Amino acid sequence: MAIDIQDRITKIFETGIYYHAALQKYKSQVEGIDYLEKMVVQSSIPAKTDLWNAINLYLTEHHPYKAQQIYFVLAGKTAHTDIPRYVRMMKLDRNLILSLDILSEEFRNKLSAELLLENYFSVHHLTKGFTVFDEQALADILQKLRPLELIRKDNLLFCNRISCQIDKQSGYISVYYDDKKTSFRQALKWAVAVVGKQDGLATLSEAKTALTLKSCAGILATFAFETQRKTPGIGKQQFFKQLCDKYPYETEVGFADTRFITRAQEKIDEIKNVISQFYEINKDDKAREAFSTSEQPKIESQDNVDPHTRIKSALSVYVNYYAYLLANHEFFRALYTVRTAIDTELQRCKISEAQRKSDLLSILNGAHIIDDPKVKAIEQKYAAVLEKINAVSPDFKCWGYFFCEDFVPSLPGIIALFSQLKTSCGDDFSQLTHADISPDKINIDLELSIFINKFLPQLNTFTASMYGCGNPAKILPHNNKEDVVGNIQAALDLFDGHLLRHYLSHVTLDNKLKKLEELLWGMHYHYEKAWGAVKITDDKCLQQIDAWYDEPVSANRFQQGKKAARKLINSFMSPMENAGGH
């Protein structure tokens, strides 16, 4: 409980520090808000609160049509004044896109640097130097600082960076932003934070070392000094003396002399630099955006994904493939039987092996693109049987890829590959390189695992989407259109070239190679038991597996693999209508 209160207090003062750093960073823009507020107050307009709210909506709205409509309303309210022109200029020049409610002079006075410092030292006193945190004892201070807590909770420092619109029918997402101050990538990044109701300040502070409660002292005192130095006769030495006289106990540590102001100012400058990275446009992003829109979209290469992720994801897909076959043994036995029968008849036709494989695939997938009369006759002969198979999942037209050795390697071949890589790259594959898993070297094309995975029912759906550069940023969900945040993140990952790696990590069953190895052994046992010509036993299966290794494998690990494989098989025991549910 004490840790929760300490974390809560720390976040409150951290928010206050970032708030004041932003006010300092964009001081002229804050002064512009003060000037606007005086214009409204001194005007003869009766409904000043309604006008202030309309101005706030206009300044924070990025959808051009909506912003224009709001502007027409406020222009009508302020006819014959300079307010509309001033507000329009302010919108063009503004970086600090915060609600006017938390930028008003009245609000700033309630959270002045002096008051924050006073409350900070009160917390120091009540907690005996930040050692004992009692929520009841801190209740009054927590209530006074509640506005800062709400700023963080409601993401008020960042929520107006973008405006988001969602088409519920198509799932298409439009992210509107000020493209003079925000890049396409920044818009997506902040849309994830805003729509996902994430802690924007935590995202911001990722770029620097997080503040601790004790490290806030000098920074808050320096903010207070910057405010008081406007008073005649107040310099660093005078401020330091007054501070130590007023808070003798609280300033025993960290306030040896006026140099604390210099140290704190360096930290404040660092925070301002971080803030500018988020309130101002990233020029590198803008350059990448221009390149992205001028070039044709490129398919991400697996060569850009680390080899460990590639091999783990491929092994996982292979294991899932065989688990799916075993979970629906009766159906796939029928499919295998008809596939073998059709292939046998095709072998009697005078066609090349490549043509035979192509025709077999076309017949099983129901492509209906056969021209050869003899092959077409074979297709018609098995039409009724294939119709029954396709009835299981009418929209799935890829049954021809199952049991196709050109796409899916055999379990013995996969286990032998695993053994080979252990020998050449170390037990944990620590020396694994892309060259070690190239198709030429291992005779298996791991890239096809992505293709194979599309034919399997997905127990956990991976969210993927496309994007369109520009303003608004367009996000087009590939699936899971209800997952708005996931689709924006997927578009950001795609733009950054990370989506493929995330996808491969997503399909990986276990990051521990030993667990994947055990799964392969167990799946081999269950597959031989269901499909093998000879009755399999534990001993016989272990003998088979041992033949692919330089040393005998562990019987205990083999048993663990059997259990894990059975559990995975059972997870695929669902209606066949889910086939290809990627």
mmCIF file of N, CA and C in Angstrom, residues 477-576:
data_model
loop_
_atom_site.group_PDB
_atom_site.id
_atom_site.type_symbol
_atom_site.label_atom_id
_atom_site.label_comp_id
_atom_site.label_asym_id
_atom_site.label_seq_id
_atom_site.Cartn_x
_atom_site.Cartn_y
_atom_site.Cartn_z
ATOM 1 N N PRO A 477 -7.706 -1.923 -41.630
ATOM 2 C CA PRO A 477 -7.519 -3.214 -40.943
ATOM 3 C C PRO A 477 -7.594 -4.391 -41.903
ATOM 4 N N HIS A 478 -6.675 -5.331 -41.724
ATOM 5 C CA HIS A 478 -6.715 -6.584 -42.485
ATOM 6 C C HIS A 478 -7.674 -7.558 -41.824
ATOM 7 N N ASN A 479 -7.741 -7.508 -40.527
ATOM 8 C CA ASN A 479 -8.645 -8.350 -39.743
ATOM 9 C C ASN A 479 -8.866 -7.644 -38.415
ATOM 10 N N ASN A 480 -9.653 -8.223 -37.543
ATOM 11 C CA ASN A 480 -9.817 -7.660 -36.191
ATOM 12 C C ASN A 480 -10.158 -6.176 -36.220
ATOM 13 N N LYS A 481 -11.128 -5.784 -37.005
ATOM 14 C CA LYS A 481 -11.408 -4.353 -37.146
ATOM 15 C C LYS A 481 -11.899 -3.717 -35.840
ATOM 16 N N GLU A 482 -12.360 -4.556 -34.902
ATOM 17 C CA GLU A 482 -12.801 -4.015 -33.615
ATOM 18 C C GLU A 482 -11.615 -3.565 -32.768
ATOM 19 N N ASP A 483 -10.439 -4.102 -33.035
ATOM 20 C CA ASP A 483 -9.241 -3.756 -32.250
ATOM 21 C C ASP A 483 -8.622 -2.479 -32.825
ATOM 22 N N VAL A 484 -9.184 -1.337 -32.472
ATOM 23 C CA VAL A 484 -8.752 -0.058 -33.042
ATOM 24 C C VAL A 484 -7.298 0.240 -32.703
ATOM 25 N N VAL A 485 -6.964 0.129 -31.426
ATOM 26 C CA VAL A 485 -5.591 0.430 -30.995
ATOM 27 C C VAL A 485 -4.601 -0.532 -31.656
ATOM 28 N N GLY A 486 -4.971 -1.829 -31.695
ATOM 29 C CA GLY A 486 -4.107 -2.835 -32.309
ATOM 30 C C GLY A 486 -3.848 -2.555 -33.775
ATOM 31 N N ASN A 487 -4.870 -2.068 -34.485
ATOM 32 C CA ASN A 487 -4.704 -1.775 -35.909
ATOM 33 C C ASN A 487 -3.834 -0.542 -36.152
ATOM 34 N N ILE A 488 -3.974 0.461 -35.295
ATOM 35 C CA ILE A 488 -3.104 1.639 -35.431
ATOM 36 C C ILE A 488 -1.661 1.235 -35.148
ATOM 37 N N GLN A 489 -1.462 0.413 -34.101
ATOM 38 C CA GLN A 489 -0.123 -0.051 -33.769
ATOM 39 C C GLN A 489 0.459 -0.898 -34.897
ATOM 40 N N ALA A 490 -0.389 -1.733 -35.512
ATOM 41 C CA ALA A 490 0.070 -2.576 -36.624
ATOM 42 C C ALA A 490 0.505 -1.714 -37.806
ATOM 43 N N ALA A 491 -0.231 -0.634 -38.072
ATOM 44 C CA ALA A 491 0.153 0.279 -39.156
ATOM 45 C C ALA A 491 1.486 0.947 -38.837
ATOM 46 N N LEU A 492 1.664 1.331 -37.573
ATOM 47 C CA LEU A 492 2.931 1.929 -37.150
ATOM 48 C C LEU A 492 4.076 0.922 -37.286
ATOM 49 N N ASP A 493 3.824 -0.325 -36.886
ATOM 50 C CA ASP A 493 4.843 -1.373 -37.020
ATOM 51 C C ASP A 493 5.205 -1.605 -38.486
ATOM 52 N N LEU A 494 4.187 -1.567 -39.342
ATOM 53 C CA LEU A 494 4.425 -1.767 -40.773
ATOM 54 C C LEU A 494 5.271 -0.618 -41.332
ATOM 55 N N PHE A 495 4.948 0.600 -40.944
ATOM 56 C CA PHE A 495 5.707 1.763 -41.401
ATOM 57 C C PHE A 495 7.158 1.678 -40.928
ATOM 58 N N ASP A 496 7.353 1.192 -39.703
ATOM 59 C CA ASP A 496 8.700 1.075 -39.132
ATOM 60 C C ASP A 496 9.446 -0.165 -39.613
ATOM 61 N N GLY A 497 8.750 -1.041 -40.343
ATOM 62 C CA GLY A 497 9.391 -2.261 -40.823
ATOM 63 C C GLY A 497 9.533 -3.332 -39.761
ATOM 64 N N HIS A 498 8.634 -3.316 -38.762
ATOM 65 C CA HIS A 498 8.710 -4.274 -37.658
ATOM 66 C C HIS A 498 7.556 -5.272 -37.643
ATOM 67 N N LEU A 499 6.593 -5.120 -38.551
ATOM 68 C CA LEU A 499 5.388 -5.942 -38.458
ATOM 69 C C LEU A 499 5.684 -7.425 -38.649
ATOM 70 N N LEU A 500 6.561 -7.745 -39.608
ATOM 71 C CA LEU A 500 6.877 -9.151 -39.868
ATOM 72 C C LEU A 500 7.516 -9.797 -38.635
ATOM 73 N N ARG A 501 8.451 -9.088 -38.015
ATOM 74 C CA ARG A 501 9.100 -9.634 -36.813
ATOM 75 C C ARG A 501 8.079 -9.853 -35.705
ATOM 76 N N HIS A 502 7.164 -8.906 -35.533
ATOM 77 C CA HIS A 502 6.139 -9.060 -34.506
ATOM 78 C C HIS A 502 5.222 -10.234 -34.823
ATOM 79 N N TYR A 503 4.921 -10.401 -36.120
ATOM 80 C CA TYR A 503 4.064 -11.518 -36.522
ATOM 81 C C TYR A 503 4.754 -12.852 -36.232
ATOM 82 N N LEU A 504 6.011 -12.962 -36.597
ATOM 83 C CA LEU A 504 6.739 -14.215 -36.364
ATOM 84 C C LEU A 504 6.880 -14.500 -34.870
ATOM 85 N N SER A 505 7.088 -13.453 -34.085
ATOM 86 C CA SER A 505 7.154 -13.637 -32.632
ATOM 87 C C SER A 505 5.800 -14.084 -32.094
ATOM 88 N N HIS A 506 4.737 -13.559 -32.698
ATOM 89 C CA HIS A 506 3.383 -13.894 -32.253
ATOM 90 C C HIS A 506 3.061 -15.376 -32.465
ATOM 91 N N VAL A 507 3.511 -15.943 -33.580
ATOM 92 C CA VAL A 507 3.170 -17.345 -33.873
ATOM 93 C C VAL A 507 4.107 -18.324 -33.171
ATOM 94 N N THR A 508 5.144 -17.802 -32.517
ATOM 95 C CA THR A 508 6.087 -18.681 -31.820
ATOM 96 C C THR A 508 5.437 -19.265 -30.568
ATOM 97 N N LEU A 509 5.479 -20.584 -30.447
ATOM 98 C CA LEU A 509 4.823 -21.269 -29.324
ATOM 99 C C LEU A 509 5.602 -21.121 -28.026
ATOM 100 N N ASP A 510 6.921 -21.141 -28.127
ATOM 101 C CA ASP A 510 7.753 -21.037 -26.928
ATOM 102 C C ASP A 510 9.111 -20.484 -27.338
ATOM 103 N N ASN A 511 9.607 -19.518 -26.591
ATOM 104 C CA ASN A 511 10.906 -18.931 -26.925
ATOM 105 C C ASN A 511 12.072 -19.824 -26.538
ATOM 106 N N LYS A 512 11.786 -20.861 -25.729
ATOM 107 C CA LYS A 512 12.848 -21.784 -25.321
ATOM 108 C C LYS A 512 12.981 -22.890 -26.360
ATOM 109 N N LEU A 513 14.143 -22.982 -26.964
ATOM 110 C CA LEU A 513 14.383 -23.967 -28.022
ATOM 111 C C LEU A 513 14.182 -25.394 -27.512
ATOM 112 N N LYS A 514 14.561 -25.654 -26.269
ATOM 113 C CA LYS A 514 14.408 -27.002 -25.716
ATOM 114 C C LYS A 514 12.939 -27.420 -25.690
ATOM 115 N N LYS A 515 12.058 -26.468 -25.380
ATOM 116 C CA LYS A 515 10.625 -26.784 -25.334
ATOM 117 C C LYS A 515 10.092 -27.077 -26.734
ATOM 118 N N LEU A 516 10.573 -26.338 -27.723
ATOM 119 C CA LEU A 516 10.160 -26.599 -29.101
ATOM 120 C C LEU A 516 10.685 -27.956 -29.561
ATOM 121 N N GLU A 517 11.900 -28.294 -29.145
ATOM 122 C CA GLU A 517 12.488 -29.583 -29.491
ATOM 123 C C GLU A 517 11.663 -30.713 -28.890
ATOM 124 N N GLU A 518 11.269 -30.577 -27.633
ATOM 125 C CA GLU A 518 10.450 -31.590 -26.967
ATOM 126 C C GLU A 518 9.093 -31.733 -27.659
ATOM 127 N N LEU A 519 8.530 -30.598 -28.064
ATOM 128 C CA LEU A 519 7.250 -30.625 -28.789
ATOM 129 C C LEU A 519 7.377 -31.413 -30.094
ATOM 130 N N LEU A 520 8.473 -31.232 -30.787
ATOM 131 C CA LEU A 520 8.703 -31.968 -32.037
ATOM 132 C C LEU A 520 8.776 -33.472 -31.774
ATOM 133 N N TRP A 521 9.494 -33.862 -30.723
ATOM 134 C CA TRP A 521 9.586 -35.285 -30.384
ATOM 135 C C TRP A 521 8.205 -35.846 -30.061
ATOM 136 N N GLY A 522 7.477 -35.117 -29.226
ATOM 137 C CA GLY A 522 6.142 -35.589 -28.841
ATOM 138 C C GLY A 522 5.194 -35.667 -30.017
ATOM 139 N N MET A 523 5.281 -34.660 -30.920
ATOM 140 C CA MET A 523 4.389 -34.652 -32.087
ATOM 141 C C MET A 523 4.744 -35.806 -33.017
ATOM 142 N N HIS A 524 6.026 -36.120 -33.119
ATOM 143 C CA HIS A 524 6.444 -37.262 -33.936
ATOM 144 C C HIS A 524 5.834 -38.556 -33.397
ATOM 145 N N TYR A 525 5.840 -38.723 -32.082
ATOM 146 C CA TYR A 525 5.251 -39.924 -31.474
ATOM 147 C C TYR A 525 3.767 -40.016 -31.820
ATOM 148 N N HIS A 526 3.033 -38.947 -31.587
ATOM 149 C CA HIS A 526 1.582 -38.982 -31.824
ATOM 150 C C HIS A 526 1.254 -39.157 -33.312
ATOM 151 N N TYR A 527 2.090 -38.581 -34.179
ATOM 152 C CA TYR A 527 1.856 -38.722 -35.616
ATOM 153 C C TYR A 527 2.096 -40.160 -36.068
ATOM 154 N N GLU A 528 3.176 -40.771 -35.572
ATOM 155 C CA GLU A 528 3.457 -42.160 -35.923
ATOM 156 C C GLU A 528 2.390 -43.095 -35.383
ATOM 157 N N LYS A 529 1.882 -42.760 -34.216
ATOM 158 C CA LYS A 529 0.830 -43.583 -33.614
ATOM 159 C C LYS A 529 -0.441 -43.545 -34.456
ATOM 160 N N ALA A 530 -0.751 -42.378 -35.010
ATOM 161 C CA ALA A 530 -1.987 -42.227 -35.791
ATOM 162 C C ALA A 530 -1.812 -42.613 -37.255
ATOM 163 N N TRP A 531 -0.620 -42.347 -37.835
ATOM 164 C CA TRP A 531 -0.442 -42.504 -39.265
ATOM 165 C C TRP A 531 0.591 -43.570 -39.654
ATOM 166 N N GLY A 532 1.422 -43.962 -38.692
ATOM 167 C CA GLY A 532 2.503 -44.884 -39.022
ATOM 168 C C GLY A 532 2.024 -46.266 -39.443
ATOM 169 N N ALA A 533 2.824 -46.912 -40.280
ATOM 170 C CA ALA A 533 2.475 -48.260 -40.768
ATOM 171 C C ALA A 533 2.715 -49.319 -39.689
ATOM 172 N N VAL A 534 3.646 -49.040 -38.776
ATOM 173 C CA VAL A 534 3.986 -49.993 -37.720
ATOM 174 C C VAL A 534 3.560 -49.418 -36.377
ATOM 175 N N LYS A 535 3.066 -50.282 -35.494
ATOM 176 C CA LYS A 535 2.649 -49.829 -34.167
ATOM 177 C C LYS A 535 3.849 -49.233 -33.431
ATOM 178 N N ILE A 536 3.635 -48.049 -32.902
ATOM 179 C CA ILE A 536 4.729 -47.327 -32.248
ATOM 180 C C ILE A 536 4.663 -47.501 -30.732
ATOM 181 N N THR A 537 5.810 -47.552 -30.099
ATOM 182 C CA THR A 537 5.906 -47.560 -28.642
ATOM 183 C C THR A 537 6.902 -46.470 -28.258
ATOM 184 N N ASP A 538 6.980 -46.169 -26.966
ATOM 185 C CA ASP A 538 7.937 -45.161 -26.514
ATOM 186 C C ASP A 538 9.365 -45.550 -26.905
ATOM 187 N N ASP A 539 9.709 -46.800 -26.677
ATOM 188 C CA ASP A 539 11.068 -47.247 -26.978
ATOM 189 C C ASP A 539 11.387 -47.138 -28.461
ATOM 190 N N LYS A 540 10.437 -47.577 -29.309
ATOM 191 C CA LYS A 540 10.666 -47.514 -30.751
ATOM 192 C C LYS A 540 10.805 -46.061 -31.216
ATOM 193 N N CYS A 541 9.959 -45.207 -30.653
ATOM 194 C CA CYS A 541 10.002 -43.790 -31.046
ATOM 195 C C CYS A 541 11.322 -43.155 -30.618
ATOM 196 N N LEU A 542 11.768 -43.474 -29.418
ATOM 197 C CA LEU A 542 13.048 -42.945 -28.945
ATOM 198 C C LEU A 542 14.203 -43.431 -29.815
ATOM 199 N N GLN A 543 14.121 -44.684 -30.248
ATOM 200 C CA GLN A 543 15.159 -45.215 -31.132
ATOM 201 C C GLN A 543 15.200 -44.442 -32.452
ATOM 202 N N GLN A 544 13.989 -44.129 -32.980
ATOM 203 C CA GLN A 544 13.931 -43.352 -34.226
ATOM 204 C C GLN A 544 14.558 -41.965 -34.042
ATOM 205 N N ILE A 545 14.190 -41.312 -32.944
ATOM 206 C CA ILE A 545 14.701 -39.957 -32.688
ATOM 207 C C ILE A 545 16.208 -39.990 -32.437
ATOM 208 N N ASP A 546 16.667 -40.999 -31.679
ATOM 209 C CA ASP A 546 18.111 -41.116 -31.399
ATOM 210 C C ASP A 546 18.927 -41.206 -32.678
ATOM 211 N N ALA A 547 18.343 -41.811 -33.708
ATOM 212 C CA ALA A 547 19.066 -41.997 -34.966
ATOM 213 C C ALA A 547 19.399 -40.663 -35.641
ATOM 214 N N TRP A 548 18.670 -39.605 -35.268
ATOM 215 C CA TRP A 548 18.914 -38.283 -35.879
ATOM 216 C C TRP A 548 19.868 -37.435 -35.045
ATOM 217 N N TYR A 549 20.318 -37.958 -33.920
ATOM 218 C CA TYR A 549 21.214 -37.216 -33.034
ATOM 219 C C TYR A 549 22.532 -37.972 -32.846
ATOM 220 N N ASP A 550 23.539 -37.244 -32.436
ATOM 221 C CA ASP A 550 24.840 -37.873 -32.156
ATOM 222 C C ASP A 550 24.808 -38.625 -30.832
ATOM 223 N N GLU A 551 23.955 -38.173 -29.901
ATOM 224 C CA GLU A 551 23.838 -38.812 -28.595
ATOM 225 C C GLU A 551 22.371 -39.108 -28.305
ATOM 226 N N PRO A 552 22.088 -40.124 -27.449
ATOM 227 C CA PRO A 552 20.692 -40.459 -27.113
ATOM 228 C C PRO A 552 19.984 -39.261 -26.472
ATOM 229 N N VAL A 553 18.712 -39.123 -26.774
ATOM 230 C CA VAL A 553 17.945 -38.016 -26.201
ATOM 231 C C VAL A 553 17.398 -38.421 -24.837
ATOM 232 N N SER A 554 16.985 -37.425 -24.061
ATOM 233 C CA SER A 554 16.489 -37.661 -22.704
ATOM 234 C C SER A 554 15.091 -38.267 -22.738
ATOM 235 N N ALA A 555 14.917 -39.399 -22.047
ATOM 236 C CA ALA A 555 13.598 -40.042 -21.981
ATOM 237 C C ALA A 555 12.604 -39.156 -21.233
ATOM 238 N N ASN A 556 13.084 -38.465 -20.197
ATOM 239 C CA ASN A 556 12.195 -37.576 -19.432
ATOM 240 C C ASN A 556 11.695 -36.423 -20.292
ATOM 241 N N ARG A 557 12.593 -35.829 -21.056
ATOM 242 C CA ARG A 557 12.185 -34.736 -21.938
ATOM 243 C C ARG A 557 11.240 -35.244 -23.023
ATOM 244 N N PHE A 558 11.446 -36.448 -23.486
ATOM 245 C CA PHE A 558 10.551 -37.057 -24.477
ATOM 246 C C PHE A 558 9.146 -37.177 -23.904
ATOM 247 N N GLN A 559 9.018 -37.601 -22.646
ATOM 248 C CA GLN A 559 7.707 -37.726 -22.011
ATOM 249 C C GLN A 559 7.035 -36.356 -21.854
ATOM 250 N N GLN A 560 7.841 -35.360 -21.505
ATOM 251 C CA GLN A 560 7.297 -34.006 -21.397
ATOM 252 C C GLN A 560 6.793 -33.513 -22.750
ATOM 253 N N GLY A 561 7.545 -33.873 -23.797
ATOM 254 C CA GLY A 561 7.137 -33.488 -25.146
ATOM 255 C C GLY A 561 5.844 -34.157 -25.566
ATOM 256 N N LYS A 562 5.666 -35.416 -25.179
ATOM 257 C CA LYS A 562 4.418 -36.125 -25.496
ATOM 258 C C LYS A 562 3.214 -35.423 -24.875
ATOM 259 N N LYS A 563 3.373 -35.029 -23.602
ATOM 260 C CA LYS A 563 2.274 -34.354 -22.890
ATOM 261 C C LYS A 563 1.980 -32.993 -23.512
ATOM 262 N N ALA A 564 3.032 -32.248 -23.809
ATOM 263 C CA ALA A 564 2.853 -30.919 -24.402
ATOM 264 C C ALA A 564 2.214 -31.020 -25.784
ATOM 265 N N ALA A 565 2.621 -32.024 -26.559
ATOM 266 C CA ALA A 565 2.060 -32.215 -27.903
ATOM 267 C C ALA A 565 0.591 -32.593 -27.822
ATOM 268 N N ARG A 566 0.237 -33.448 -26.880
ATOM 269 C CA ARG A 566 -1.163 -33.859 -26.717
ATOM 270 C C ARG A 566 -2.027 -32.663 -26.342
ATOM 271 N N LYS A 567 -1.503 -31.807 -25.471
ATOM 272 C CA LYS A 567 -2.236 -30.605 -25.060
ATOM 273 C C LYS A 567 -2.470 -29.684 -26.267
ATOM 274 N N LEU A 568 -1.437 -29.562 -27.100
ATOM 275 C CA LEU A 568 -1.560 -28.714 -28.290
ATOM 276 C C LEU A 568 -2.555 -29.311 -29.277
ATOM 277 N N ILE A 569 -2.503 -30.618 -29.471
ATOM 278 C CA ILE A 569 -3.447 -31.298 -30.369
ATOM 279 C C ILE A 569 -4.881 -31.050 -29.910
ATOM 280 N N ASN A 570 -5.101 -31.199 -28.620
ATOM 281 C CA ASN A 570 -6.457 -31.000 -28.068
ATOM 282 C C ASN A 570 -6.959 -29.574 -28.304
ATOM 283 N N SER A 571 -6.033 -28.607 -28.311
ATOM 284 C CA SER A 571 -6.447 -27.211 -28.501
ATOM 285 C C SER A 571 -6.977 -26.971 -29.911
ATOM 286 N N PHE A 572 -6.619 -27.841 -30.862
ATOM 287 C CA PHE A 572 -7.104 -27.702 -32.243
ATOM 288 C C PHE A 572 -8.386 -28.490 -32.491
ATOM 289 N N MET A 573 -8.889 -29.178 -31.482
ATOM 290 C CA MET A 573 -10.092 -29.987 -31.654
ATOM 291 C C MET A 573 -11.327 -29.101 -31.600
ATOM 292 N N SER A 574 -11.526 -28.364 -32.687
ATOM 293 C CA SER A 574 -12.677 -27.477 -32.822
ATOM 294 C C SER A 574 -13.309 -27.732 -34.180
ATOM 295 N N PRO A 575 -14.516 -27.186 -34.427
ATOM 296 C CA PRO A 575 -15.185 -27.428 -35.711
ATOM 297 C C PRO A 575 -14.316 -27.056 -36.902
ATOM 298 N N MET A 576 -14.377 -27.868 -37.932
ATOM 299 C CA MET A 576 -13.530 -27.656 -39.107
ATOM 300 C C MET A 576 -13.882 -26.393 -39.874
#
